[in-house]
Amino acid sequence: MSALEVAGQVLAVLGSLVLLTAAVGVVRFPDAYTRISAVGTASGAGIVLVVLGALLIAPSTSAALKALGVVVLQLATSAVGSMAIARAARLTRTPMVTTFDELAAQEAPDEGTELTARTGSPSRAP
């Protein structure tokens, strides 16, 4: 096994781990916007690493041209696709979910304010 094949396998595994991280983000993140961010960011890097790893495992001129085409198209369409999905989510008024700040909620009653669970911003209590 040559050093080129080992480097290719390492890149392919790293790319797979990046894509796995994006998949976990899709499951764990609370709203559409953070999910889009996870997938859009990780898919570009993950697929590029996997393709470059495959190129190093089986190098040839035709494979290099195909890999170049895949990388260019992936990087171009990943950003545009993520932007289009985020815009569609915004136009359909998909709500953003923020986390609740428990420390601010503990401090708020002393000041006569309470936090709204949805926005996390203080609002005056009646």
XYZ file of C-alpha atoms in Angstrom, residues 45-103:
59
model
C -16.182 20.237 2.624
C -17.250 16.622 3.151
C -17.903 15.742 -0.462
C -14.741 17.511 -1.610
C -12.663 15.474 0.852
C -14.278 12.200 -0.221
C -13.743 12.959 -3.921
C -10.118 13.971 -3.374
C -9.574 10.814 -1.346
C -11.000 8.704 -4.155
C -8.742 10.512 -6.611
C -5.662 9.731 -4.523
C -6.644 6.073 -4.211
C -7.079 5.629 -7.981
C -5.184 8.452 -9.705
C -5.538 9.035 -13.433
C -5.971 11.973 -15.765
C -9.612 11.208 -16.493
C -10.338 10.731 -12.776
C -8.667 14.072 -12.027
C -10.829 15.853 -14.600
C -13.971 14.219 -13.233
C -12.961 15.069 -9.662
C -12.332 18.680 -10.659
C -15.780 18.867 -12.237
C -17.433 17.333 -9.183
C -15.622 19.674 -6.784
C -16.447 22.811 -8.794
C -20.102 21.849 -9.223
C -20.465 20.825 -5.575
C -18.987 24.040 -4.224
C -21.096 26.151 -6.580
C -24.405 24.386 -6.023
C -24.038 23.776 -2.284
C -23.962 27.478 -1.478
C -26.746 28.362 -3.908
C -28.930 25.467 -2.765
C -28.541 26.326 0.908
C -29.364 29.948 0.187
C -32.485 28.996 -1.784
C -33.739 26.672 0.955
C -33.104 29.305 3.644
C -34.929 31.923 1.578
C -37.877 29.581 1.093
C -37.983 28.950 4.835
C -37.937 32.689 5.484
C -40.657 33.440 2.907
C -42.935 30.781 4.396
C -42.340 32.376 7.803
C -40.744 29.317 9.345
C -40.126 30.339 12.961
C -36.635 30.589 14.384
C -36.157 28.720 17.624
C -33.763 30.151 20.146
C -32.577 28.664 23.370
C -33.925 29.775 26.698
C -31.450 31.632 28.898
C -32.009 30.183 32.375
C -29.584 32.569 34.049
